[in-house]
Coordinates of C-alpha atoms in Angstrom, one line a residue:
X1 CA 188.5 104.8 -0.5
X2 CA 186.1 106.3 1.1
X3 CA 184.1 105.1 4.4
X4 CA 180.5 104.7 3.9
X5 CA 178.4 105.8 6.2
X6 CA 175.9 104.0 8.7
X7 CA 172.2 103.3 7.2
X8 CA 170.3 103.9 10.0
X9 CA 166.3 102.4 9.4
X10 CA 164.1 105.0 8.8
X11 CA 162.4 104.5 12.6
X12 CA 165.3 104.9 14.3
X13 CA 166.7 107.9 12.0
X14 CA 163.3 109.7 13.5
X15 CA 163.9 108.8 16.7
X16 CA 166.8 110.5 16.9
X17 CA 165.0 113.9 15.5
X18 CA 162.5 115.2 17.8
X19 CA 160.4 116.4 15.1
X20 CA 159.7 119.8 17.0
X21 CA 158.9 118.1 20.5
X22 CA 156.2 116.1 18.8
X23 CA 154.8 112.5 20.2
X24 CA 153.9 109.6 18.6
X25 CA 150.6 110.9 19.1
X26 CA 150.8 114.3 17.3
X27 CA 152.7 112.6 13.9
X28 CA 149.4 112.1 12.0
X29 CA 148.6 115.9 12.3
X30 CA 149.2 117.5 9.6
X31 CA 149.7 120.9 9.3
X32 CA 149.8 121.8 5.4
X33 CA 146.0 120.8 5.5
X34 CA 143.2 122.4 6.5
X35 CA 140.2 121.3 7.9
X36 CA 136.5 121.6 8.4
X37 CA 133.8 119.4 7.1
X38 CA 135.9 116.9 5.3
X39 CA 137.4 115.2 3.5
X40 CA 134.9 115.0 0.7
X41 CA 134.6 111.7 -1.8
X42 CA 133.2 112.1 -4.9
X43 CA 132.9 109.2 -7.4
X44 CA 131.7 110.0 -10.7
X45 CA 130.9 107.2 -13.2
X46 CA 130.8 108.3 -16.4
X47 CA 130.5 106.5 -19.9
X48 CA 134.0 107.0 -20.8
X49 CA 135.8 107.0 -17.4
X50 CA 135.0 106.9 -13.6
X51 CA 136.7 108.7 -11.7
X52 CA 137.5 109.2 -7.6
X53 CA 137.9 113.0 -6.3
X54 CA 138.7 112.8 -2.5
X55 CA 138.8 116.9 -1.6
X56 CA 140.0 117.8 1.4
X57 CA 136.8 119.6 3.1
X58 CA 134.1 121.2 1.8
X59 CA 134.7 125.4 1.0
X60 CA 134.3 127.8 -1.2
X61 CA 137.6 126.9 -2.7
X62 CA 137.4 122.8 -3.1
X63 CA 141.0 121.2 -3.1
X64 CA 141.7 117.7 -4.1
X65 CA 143.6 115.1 -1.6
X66 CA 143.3 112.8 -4.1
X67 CA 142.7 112.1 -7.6
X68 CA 142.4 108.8 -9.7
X69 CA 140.5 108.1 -13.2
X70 CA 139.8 104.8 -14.3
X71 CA 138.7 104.5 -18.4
X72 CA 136.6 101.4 -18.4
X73 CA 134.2 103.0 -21.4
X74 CA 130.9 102.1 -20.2
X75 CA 129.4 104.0 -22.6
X76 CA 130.7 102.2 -25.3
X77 CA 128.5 100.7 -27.9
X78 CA 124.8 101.6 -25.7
X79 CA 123.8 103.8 -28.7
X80 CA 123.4 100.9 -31.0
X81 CA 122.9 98.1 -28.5
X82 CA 120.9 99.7 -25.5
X83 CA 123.2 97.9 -22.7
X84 CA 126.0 98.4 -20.9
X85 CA 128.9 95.9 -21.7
X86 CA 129.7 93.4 -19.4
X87 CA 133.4 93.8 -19.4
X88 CA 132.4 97.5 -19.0
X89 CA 130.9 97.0 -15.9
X90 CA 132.9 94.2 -14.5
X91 CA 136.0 96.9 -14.6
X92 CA 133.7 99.5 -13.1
X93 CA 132.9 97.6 -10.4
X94 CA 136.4 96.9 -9.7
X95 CA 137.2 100.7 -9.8
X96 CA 134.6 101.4 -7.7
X97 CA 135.6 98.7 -5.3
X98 CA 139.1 100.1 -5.2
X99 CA 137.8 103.9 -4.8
X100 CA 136.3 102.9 -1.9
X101 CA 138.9 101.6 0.0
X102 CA 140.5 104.3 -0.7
X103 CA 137.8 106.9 0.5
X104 CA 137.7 105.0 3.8
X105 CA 141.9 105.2 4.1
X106 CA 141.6 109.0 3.5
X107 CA 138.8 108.9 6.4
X108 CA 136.1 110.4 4.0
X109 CA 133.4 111.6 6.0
X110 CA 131.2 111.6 2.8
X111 CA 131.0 109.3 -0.3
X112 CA 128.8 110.6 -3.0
X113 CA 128.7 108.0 -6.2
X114 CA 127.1 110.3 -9.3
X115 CA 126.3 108.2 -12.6
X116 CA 125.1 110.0 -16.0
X117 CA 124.5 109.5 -19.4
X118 CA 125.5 105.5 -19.9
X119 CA 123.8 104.4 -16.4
X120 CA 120.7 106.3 -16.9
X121 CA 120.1 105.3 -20.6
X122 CA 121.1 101.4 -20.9
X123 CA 118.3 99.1 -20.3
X124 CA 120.6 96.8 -17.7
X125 CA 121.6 100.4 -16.4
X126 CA 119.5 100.0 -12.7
X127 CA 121.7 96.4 -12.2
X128 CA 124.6 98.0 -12.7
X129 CA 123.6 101.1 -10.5
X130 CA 122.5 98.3 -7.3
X131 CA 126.2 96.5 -8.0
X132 CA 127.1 100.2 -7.3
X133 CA 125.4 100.5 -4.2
X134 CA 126.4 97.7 -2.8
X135 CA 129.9 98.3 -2.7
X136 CA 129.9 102.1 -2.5
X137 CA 127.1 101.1 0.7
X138 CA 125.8 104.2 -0.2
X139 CA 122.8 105.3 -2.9
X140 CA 124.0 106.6 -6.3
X141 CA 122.7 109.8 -7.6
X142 CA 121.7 108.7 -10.9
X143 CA 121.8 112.5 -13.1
X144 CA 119.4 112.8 -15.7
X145 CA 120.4 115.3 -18.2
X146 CA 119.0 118.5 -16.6
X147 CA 120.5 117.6 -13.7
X148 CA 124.4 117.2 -15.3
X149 CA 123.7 120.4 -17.0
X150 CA 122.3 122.4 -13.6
X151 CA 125.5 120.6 -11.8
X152 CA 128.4 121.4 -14.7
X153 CA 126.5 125.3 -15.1
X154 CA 127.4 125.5 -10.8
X155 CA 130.2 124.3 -11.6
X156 CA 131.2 126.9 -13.9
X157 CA 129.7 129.8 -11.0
X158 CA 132.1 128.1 -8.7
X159 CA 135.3 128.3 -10.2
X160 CA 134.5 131.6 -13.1
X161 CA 134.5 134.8 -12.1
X162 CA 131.4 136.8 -13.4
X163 CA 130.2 134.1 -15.6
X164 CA 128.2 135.3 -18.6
X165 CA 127.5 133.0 -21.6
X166 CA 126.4 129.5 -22.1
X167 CA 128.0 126.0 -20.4
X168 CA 128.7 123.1 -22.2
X169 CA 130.3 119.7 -20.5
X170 CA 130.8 117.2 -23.4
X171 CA 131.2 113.6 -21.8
X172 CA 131.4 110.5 -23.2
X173 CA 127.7 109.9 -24.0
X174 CA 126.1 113.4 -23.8
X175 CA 126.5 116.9 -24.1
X176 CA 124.4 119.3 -21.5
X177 CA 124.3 122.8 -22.2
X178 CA 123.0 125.7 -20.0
X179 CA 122.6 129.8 -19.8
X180 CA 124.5 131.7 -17.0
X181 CA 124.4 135.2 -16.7
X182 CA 124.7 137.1 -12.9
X183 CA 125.3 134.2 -11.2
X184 CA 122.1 132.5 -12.3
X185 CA 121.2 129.5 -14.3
X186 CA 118.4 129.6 -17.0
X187 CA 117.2 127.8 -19.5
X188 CA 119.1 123.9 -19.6
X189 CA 119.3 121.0 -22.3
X190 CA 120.3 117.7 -22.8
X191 CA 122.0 116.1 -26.2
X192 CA 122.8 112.5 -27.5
X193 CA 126.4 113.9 -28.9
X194 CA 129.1 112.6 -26.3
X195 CA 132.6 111.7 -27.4
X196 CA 132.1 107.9 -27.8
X197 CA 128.2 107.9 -28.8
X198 CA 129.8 110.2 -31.7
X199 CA 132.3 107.7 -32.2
X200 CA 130.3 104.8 -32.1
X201 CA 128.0 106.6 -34.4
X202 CA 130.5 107.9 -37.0
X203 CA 130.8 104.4 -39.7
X204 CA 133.8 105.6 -40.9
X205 CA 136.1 105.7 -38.2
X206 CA 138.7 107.0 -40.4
X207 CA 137.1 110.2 -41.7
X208 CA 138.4 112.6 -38.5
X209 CA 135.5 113.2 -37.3
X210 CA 133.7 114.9 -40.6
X211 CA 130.8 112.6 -40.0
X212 CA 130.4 113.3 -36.0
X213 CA 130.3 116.6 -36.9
X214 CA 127.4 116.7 -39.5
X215 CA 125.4 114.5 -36.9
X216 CA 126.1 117.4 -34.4
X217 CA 125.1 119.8 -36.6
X218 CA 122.0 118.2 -37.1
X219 CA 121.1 117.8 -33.3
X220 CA 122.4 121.4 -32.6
X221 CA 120.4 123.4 -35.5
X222 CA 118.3 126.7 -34.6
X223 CA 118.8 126.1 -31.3
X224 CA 117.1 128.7 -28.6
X225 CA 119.5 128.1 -26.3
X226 CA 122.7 128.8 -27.9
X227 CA 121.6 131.2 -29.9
X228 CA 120.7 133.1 -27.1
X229 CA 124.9 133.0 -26.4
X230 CA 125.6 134.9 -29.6
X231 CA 128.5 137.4 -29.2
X232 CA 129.0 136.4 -25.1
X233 CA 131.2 133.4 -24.0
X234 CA 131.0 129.4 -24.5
X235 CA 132.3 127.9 -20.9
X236 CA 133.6 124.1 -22.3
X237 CA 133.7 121.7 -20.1
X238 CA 135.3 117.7 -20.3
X239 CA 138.0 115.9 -20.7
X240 CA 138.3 115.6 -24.4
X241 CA 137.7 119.3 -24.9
X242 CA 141.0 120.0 -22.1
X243 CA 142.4 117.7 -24.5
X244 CA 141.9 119.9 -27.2
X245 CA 143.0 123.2 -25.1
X246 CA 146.4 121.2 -24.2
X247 CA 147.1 120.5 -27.7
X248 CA 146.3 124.0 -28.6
X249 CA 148.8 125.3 -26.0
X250 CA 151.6 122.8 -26.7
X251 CA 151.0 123.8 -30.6
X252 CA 151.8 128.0 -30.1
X253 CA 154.3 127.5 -26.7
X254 CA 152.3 128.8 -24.3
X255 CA 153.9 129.8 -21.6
X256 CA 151.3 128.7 -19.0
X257 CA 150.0 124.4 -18.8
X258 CA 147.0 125.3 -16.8
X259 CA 143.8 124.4 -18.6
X260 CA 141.2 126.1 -16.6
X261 CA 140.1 129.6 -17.9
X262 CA 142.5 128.9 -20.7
X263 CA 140.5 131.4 -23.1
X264 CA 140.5 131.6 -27.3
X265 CA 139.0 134.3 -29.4
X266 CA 136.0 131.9 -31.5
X267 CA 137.4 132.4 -34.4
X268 CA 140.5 130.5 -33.8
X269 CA 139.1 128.2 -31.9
X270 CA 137.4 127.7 -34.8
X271 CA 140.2 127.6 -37.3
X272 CA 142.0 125.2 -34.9
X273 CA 138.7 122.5 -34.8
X274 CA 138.3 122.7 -38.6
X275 CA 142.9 122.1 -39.1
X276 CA 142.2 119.2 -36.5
X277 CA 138.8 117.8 -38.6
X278 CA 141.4 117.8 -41.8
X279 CA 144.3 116.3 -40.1
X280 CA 144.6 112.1 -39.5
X281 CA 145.7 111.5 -36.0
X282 CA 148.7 110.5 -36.3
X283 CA 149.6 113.7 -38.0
X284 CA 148.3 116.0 -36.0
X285 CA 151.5 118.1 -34.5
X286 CA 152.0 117.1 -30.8
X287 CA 150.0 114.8 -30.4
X288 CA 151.7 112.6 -28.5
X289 CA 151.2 115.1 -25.9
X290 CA 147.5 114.0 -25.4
X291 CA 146.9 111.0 -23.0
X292 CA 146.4 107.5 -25.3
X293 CA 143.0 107.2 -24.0
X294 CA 142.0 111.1 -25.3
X295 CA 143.8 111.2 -28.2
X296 CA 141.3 108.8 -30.5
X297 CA 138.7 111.1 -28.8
X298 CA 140.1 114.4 -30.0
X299 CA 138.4 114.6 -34.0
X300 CA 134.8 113.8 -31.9
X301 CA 135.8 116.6 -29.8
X302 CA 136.4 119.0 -32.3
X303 CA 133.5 117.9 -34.5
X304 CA 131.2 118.6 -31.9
X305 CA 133.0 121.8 -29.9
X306 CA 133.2 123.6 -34.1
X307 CA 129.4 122.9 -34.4
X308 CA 128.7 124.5 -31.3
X309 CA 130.4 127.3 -32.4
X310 CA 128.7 127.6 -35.9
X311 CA 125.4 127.9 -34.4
X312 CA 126.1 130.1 -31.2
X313 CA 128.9 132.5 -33.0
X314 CA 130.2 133.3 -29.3
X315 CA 133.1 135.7 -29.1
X316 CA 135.6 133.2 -26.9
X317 CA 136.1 130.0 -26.1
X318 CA 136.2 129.5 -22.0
X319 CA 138.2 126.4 -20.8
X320 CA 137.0 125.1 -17.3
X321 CA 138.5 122.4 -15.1
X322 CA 135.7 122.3 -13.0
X323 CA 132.1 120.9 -13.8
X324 CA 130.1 118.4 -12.3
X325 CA 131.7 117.0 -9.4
X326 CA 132.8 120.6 -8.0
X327 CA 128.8 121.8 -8.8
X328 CA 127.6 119.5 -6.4
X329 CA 129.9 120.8 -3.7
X330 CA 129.0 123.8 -4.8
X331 CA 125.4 123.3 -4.1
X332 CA 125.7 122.0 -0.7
X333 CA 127.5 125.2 0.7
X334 CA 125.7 128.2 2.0
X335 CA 124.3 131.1 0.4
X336 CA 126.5 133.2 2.1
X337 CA 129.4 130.6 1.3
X338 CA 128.6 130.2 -2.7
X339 CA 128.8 134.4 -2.6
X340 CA 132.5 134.6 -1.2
X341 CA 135.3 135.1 -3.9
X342 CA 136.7 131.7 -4.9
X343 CA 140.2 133.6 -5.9
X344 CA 140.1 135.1 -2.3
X345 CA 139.4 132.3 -0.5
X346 CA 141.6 129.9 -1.7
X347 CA 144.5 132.7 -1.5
X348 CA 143.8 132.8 1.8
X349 CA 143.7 128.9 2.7
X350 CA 147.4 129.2 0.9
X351 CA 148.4 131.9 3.5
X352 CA 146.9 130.1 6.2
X353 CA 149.2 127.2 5.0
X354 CA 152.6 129.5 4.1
X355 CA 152.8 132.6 5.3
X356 CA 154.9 133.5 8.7
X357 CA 152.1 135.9 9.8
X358 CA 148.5 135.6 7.8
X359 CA 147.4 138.4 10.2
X360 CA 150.9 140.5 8.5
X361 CA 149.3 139.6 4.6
X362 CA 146.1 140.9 5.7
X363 CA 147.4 143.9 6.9
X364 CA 148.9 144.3 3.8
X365 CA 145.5 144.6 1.8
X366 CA 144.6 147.7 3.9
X367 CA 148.0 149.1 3.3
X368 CA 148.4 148.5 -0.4
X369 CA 145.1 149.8 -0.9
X370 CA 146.2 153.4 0.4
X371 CA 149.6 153.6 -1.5
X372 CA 147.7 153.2 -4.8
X373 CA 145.2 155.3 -4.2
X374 CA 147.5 158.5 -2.8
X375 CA 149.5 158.0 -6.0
X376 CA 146.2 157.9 -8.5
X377 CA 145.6 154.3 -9.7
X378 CA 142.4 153.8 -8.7
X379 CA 140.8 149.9 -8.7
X380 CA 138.0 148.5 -9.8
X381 CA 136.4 146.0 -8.4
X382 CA 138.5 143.2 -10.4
X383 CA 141.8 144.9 -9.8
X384 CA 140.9 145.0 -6.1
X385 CA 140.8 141.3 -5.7
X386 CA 143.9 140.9 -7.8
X387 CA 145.7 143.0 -5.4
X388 CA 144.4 141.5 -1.8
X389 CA 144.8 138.7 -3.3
X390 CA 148.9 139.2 -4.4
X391 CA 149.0 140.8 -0.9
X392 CA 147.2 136.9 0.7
X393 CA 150.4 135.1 -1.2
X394 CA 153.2 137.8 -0.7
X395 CA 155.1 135.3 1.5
X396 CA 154.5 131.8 0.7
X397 CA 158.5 131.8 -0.8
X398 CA 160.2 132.4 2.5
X399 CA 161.1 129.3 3.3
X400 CA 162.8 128.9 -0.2
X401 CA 166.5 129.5 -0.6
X402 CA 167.2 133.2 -1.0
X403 CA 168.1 132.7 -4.2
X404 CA 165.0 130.8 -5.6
X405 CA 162.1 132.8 -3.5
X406 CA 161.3 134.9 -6.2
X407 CA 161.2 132.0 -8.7
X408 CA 159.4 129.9 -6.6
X409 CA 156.7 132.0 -5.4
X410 CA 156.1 132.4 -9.1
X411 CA 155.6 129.5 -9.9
X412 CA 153.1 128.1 -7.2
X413 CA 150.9 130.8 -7.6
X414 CA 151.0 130.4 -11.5
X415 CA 150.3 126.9 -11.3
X416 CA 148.3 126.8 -8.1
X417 CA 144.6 125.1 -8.2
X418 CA 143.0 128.6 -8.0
X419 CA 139.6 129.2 -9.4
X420 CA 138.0 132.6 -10.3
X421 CA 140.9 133.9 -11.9
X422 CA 141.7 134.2 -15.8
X423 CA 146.1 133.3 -17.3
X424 CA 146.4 137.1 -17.4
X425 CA 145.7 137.9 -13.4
X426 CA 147.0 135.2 -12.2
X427 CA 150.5 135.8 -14.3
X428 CA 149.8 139.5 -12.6
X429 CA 149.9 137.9 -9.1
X430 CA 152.4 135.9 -9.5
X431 CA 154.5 138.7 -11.5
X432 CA 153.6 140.8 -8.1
X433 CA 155.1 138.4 -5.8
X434 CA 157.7 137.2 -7.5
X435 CA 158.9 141.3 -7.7
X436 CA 158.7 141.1 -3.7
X437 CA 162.2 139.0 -3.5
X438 CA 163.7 139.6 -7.2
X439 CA 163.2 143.9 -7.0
X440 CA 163.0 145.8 -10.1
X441 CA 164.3 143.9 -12.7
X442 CA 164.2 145.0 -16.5
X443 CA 161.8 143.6 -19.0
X444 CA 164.1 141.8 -20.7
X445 CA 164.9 139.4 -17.8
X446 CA 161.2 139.2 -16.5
X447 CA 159.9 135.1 -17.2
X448 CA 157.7 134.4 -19.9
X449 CA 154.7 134.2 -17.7
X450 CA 155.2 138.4 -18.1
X451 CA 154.0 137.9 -21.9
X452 CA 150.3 137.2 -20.5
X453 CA 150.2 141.0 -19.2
X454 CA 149.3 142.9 -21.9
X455 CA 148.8 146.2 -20.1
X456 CA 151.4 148.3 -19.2
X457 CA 149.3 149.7 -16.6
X458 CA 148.8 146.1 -15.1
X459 CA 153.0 145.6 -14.9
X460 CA 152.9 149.0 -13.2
X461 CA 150.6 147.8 -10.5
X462 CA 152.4 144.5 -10.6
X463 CA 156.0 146.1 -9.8
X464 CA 154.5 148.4 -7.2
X465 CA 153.0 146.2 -5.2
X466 CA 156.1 144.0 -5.2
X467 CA 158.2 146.6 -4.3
X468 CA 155.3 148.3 -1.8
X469 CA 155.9 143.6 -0.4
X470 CA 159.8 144.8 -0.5
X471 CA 158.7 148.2 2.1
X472 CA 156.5 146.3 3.7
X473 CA 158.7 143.2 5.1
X474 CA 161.4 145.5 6.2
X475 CA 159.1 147.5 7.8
X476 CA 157.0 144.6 9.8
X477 CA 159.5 141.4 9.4
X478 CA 156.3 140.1 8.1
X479 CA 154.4 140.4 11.2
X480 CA 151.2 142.3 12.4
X481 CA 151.2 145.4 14.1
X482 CA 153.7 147.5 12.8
X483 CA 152.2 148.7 8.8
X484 CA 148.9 150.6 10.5
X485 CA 151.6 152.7 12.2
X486 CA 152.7 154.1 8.7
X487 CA 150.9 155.9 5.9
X488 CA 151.7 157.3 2.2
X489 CA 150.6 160.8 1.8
X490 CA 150.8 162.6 -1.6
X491 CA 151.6 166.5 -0.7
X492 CA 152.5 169.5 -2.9
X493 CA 153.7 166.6 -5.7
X494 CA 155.7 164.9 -2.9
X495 CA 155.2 161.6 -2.1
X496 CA 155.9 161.1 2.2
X497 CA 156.5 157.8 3.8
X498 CA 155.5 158.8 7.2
X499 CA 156.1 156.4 10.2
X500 CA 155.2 157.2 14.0
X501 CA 158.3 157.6 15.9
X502 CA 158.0 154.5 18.0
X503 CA 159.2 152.3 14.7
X504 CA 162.4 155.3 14.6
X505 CA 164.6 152.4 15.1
X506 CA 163.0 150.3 12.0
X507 CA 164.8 152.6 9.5
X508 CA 167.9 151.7 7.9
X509 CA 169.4 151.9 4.7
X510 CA 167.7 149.3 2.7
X511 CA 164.3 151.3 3.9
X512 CA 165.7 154.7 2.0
X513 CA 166.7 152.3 -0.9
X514 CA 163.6 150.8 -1.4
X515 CA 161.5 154.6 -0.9
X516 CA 164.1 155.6 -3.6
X517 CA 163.1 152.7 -5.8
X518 CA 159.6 153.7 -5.7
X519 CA 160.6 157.3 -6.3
X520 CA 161.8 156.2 -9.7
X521 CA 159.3 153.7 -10.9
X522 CA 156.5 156.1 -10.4
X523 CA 158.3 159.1 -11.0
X524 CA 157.4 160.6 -8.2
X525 CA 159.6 163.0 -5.5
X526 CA 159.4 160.6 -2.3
X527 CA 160.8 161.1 1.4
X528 CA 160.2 159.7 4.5
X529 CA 158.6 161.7 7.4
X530 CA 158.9 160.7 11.7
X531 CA 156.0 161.5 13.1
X532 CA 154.5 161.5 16.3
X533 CA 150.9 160.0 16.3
X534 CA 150.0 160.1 19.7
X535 CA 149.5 164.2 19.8

């Protein structure tokens, strides 16, 4: 038989590590977060949920520490009677009471309590906004409509790069719609056509939305505001609309579960909200993938998002995971904050976080920048920021097995909380890094995250800058100083690796390999030069 070992209780088990020559002292610090002015509460009480967002500090690139929704349906039923339930608000309150605690555990530095459409429109709406105060001890911003629809439309600047089109957040009891176009907000509007007003509205419960949707139609009709979207994009916003995007992914097997800038031509969008408006609940394919709470939601949803479409005819559907909540932190940073590159800076809060040298990744910018421009793929302005940005993450798998480094640096960039950045470039960053530890591998053995590049010219860039992470690390060991003593040069057809001759001793035989590797995949006749820089 065999012996079984001592339990040793956890505090004397970490005695007995040093934990790095920490003290007590030290033990609460924790390095995997980053700070500033922070953390961040936000509760939002809304008519079908409220909802606590602790993020970790305020920046351009907001990140949750924690996250907790409770549905307590306040908005339930104030269309026809005028007041918030009672049992509505008693579970509120205890939500918010709970939230609070919380906030205070987390050491919030802030709490801001938002309340829209159900507070600001029931007639005992002010008592329940005082209970509010009183046990938030701080004063609700009460929203009216313009202001949810200015909030959700910075939302959408925040986390969508080069927004151009019209915002729309569907809640529980309102919709708010507003015009974006070079990163300003136009015209804004407020409508009575939220998830459960529609429902509460709709007398037969059992008709899959058909009457929600004629009601929106009605409310909708000629209207400036979306018409002025024809032919750009419709940025949807909410919970019951992500409801709909996840049951449109887990319907065609798409091979990425993240919601925000999850993107549909209108048209089938439109085809899918009309199969949904025919289609009982319980019938609907996989939908038992969609919460319980959502589910009974999702006929409203499409009802309203299909009549939206009819009268703006946009050319794509826009999912986005941020709205309100992230608008108002949005607001409260800088000018010169609110300009930086949300994709950019929260790659490089992850390299702060992962990579052995962040210094080394940066480096790397420069330096991939040169290679692709001696061997003629110019960038854009988009394709730049994809690549600094693949160059920010090269390294986050290193303390992965050997094995899994390439797989797992896949997929926490693929399913990483990054904003500014559409399925297909971020399955090109992660493709890029993921190449850095698995090399040239054919297309057949690529992941299905490949399928979302649909250029060949973007899984050219894509394997060159993994193998250009390949050069790179054996040249530097992944830190600074080493890659601005090296150049590509393209001469008489020739590709030349040059190095200065101080970094003689850096070359070895995986160094000719990987040159030779490059010399195949871009076809070009490549060598490597010693130099000395210093005549």
């Amino acid at each position: 038989m065999a012996k079984l070992s001592k339990i040793i209780p956890l505090e004397k088990s970490l005695e007995t590590i040093k934990l790095h020559s920490l003290q007590d002292d030290d033990l609460n610090y924790a390095p995997s977060r980053l700070h500033g002015h922070g953390p961040i509460s936000i509760i939002d009480i809304g008519s079908n949920s409220v909802r606590l967002v602790v993020y970790e500090r305020l920046s351009r690139s907001p990140h949750p520490l924690f996250n907790e929704k409770a549905v307590c349906g306040l908005g339930h039923g104030v269309a026809e009677t005028g007041r918030l339930d009672e049992d509505a608000m008693d579970a509120a309150i205890a939500a918010i009471h709970r939230f609070k605690a919380v906030s205070d555990q987390l050491g919030a530095v802030e709490l801001i309590v938002l309340a829209t459409a159900a507070a600001r429109e029931a007639s005992n709406g002010d008592e329940f906004i005082e209970r509010v105060s009183e046990i938030s001890q701080t004063e609700p911003r009460l929203l009216s409509g313009e202001d949810e629809a200015l909030y959700s439309a910075y939302g959408i600047l925040s986390g969508i790069y080069d927004a151009n089109g019209i915002m729309g957040d569907m809640g529980g009891g309102s919709l708010e719609i507003s015009d974006i176009c070079d990163d300003l907000i136009g015209g804004r509007e407020s409508f009575p056509l939220g998830a459960l007003r529609l429902k509460d509205l709709s007398e037969d419960k059992d008709d899959c939305g058909k009457q929600a949707y004629k009601i929106s139609k009605k409310h909708l009709k000629d209207n400036a505001l979306l018409k002025g979207g024809k032919k750009r994009v419709f940025y949807a916003i909410g919970g019951t609309w992500r409801s709909l995007a996840y049951l449109h992914m887990e319907q065609n097997d798409y091979p990425l579960h993240v919601v925000h800038h999850y993107t549909l031509s209108a048209k089938e969008m439109e085809r899918f909200c009309e199969d949904i408006l025919e289609t009982p609940l319980e019938d609907i394919s996989s939908i038992n993938t969609v919460s319980k709470n959502r589910a009974p939601l999702i006929h409203y949803g499409a009802a309203l998002l299909l009549a939206v479409i009819e009268e703006m005819e946009p050319k794509a559907i826009v999912m986005s995971a941020l709205g309100v909540r992230e608008g108002v932190l949005f607001e409260a940073l800088s000018e010169e904050e609110r300009s930086y590159d949300g994709l950019l800076a929260g790659a490089a809060d992850l390299s702060l976080l992962r990579a052995r040298s962040p210094l080394n990744a940066r480096e790397l910018c420069d330096w991939t920048q040169k290679l692709m421009r001696v061997v003629g793929l110019d960038e854009d302005e988009n394709q730049r920021r994809l690549r600094e940005a693949a160059c920010l993450l090269n390294d986050l798998g290193w303390r992965a097995h050997p094995d899994y480094r390439g797989e797992q640096s896949l997929n926490t960039i693929a399913h990483a909380a990054f904003i500014s950045v559409t399925h297909e470039e971020r399955a090109f960053i992660a493709l890029a890094c993921f190449f850095r530890h698995e090399g040239q591998l054919s297309d057949s053995k690529l992941p299905a995250l490949s399928k979302l590049l649909k250029e060949d010219d973007m899984r050219l860039r894509a394997r060159l800058l993994g193998l250009s992470f390949r050069l790179g690390h054996l040249i530097s060991a992944s830190m600074p100083g080493t890659l601005s003593k090296t150049m590509f040069i393209l001469e008489d057809g020739k590709l030349i690796f040059e190095m200065d001759e101080s970094l003689a001793a850096h070359i070895g035989e995986r160094v000719l390999k990987r040159l030779n590797q490059m010399e195949k995949l871009l076809n070009i006749e490549t060598t490597l030069l010693l130099a000395d820089w210093e005549e």
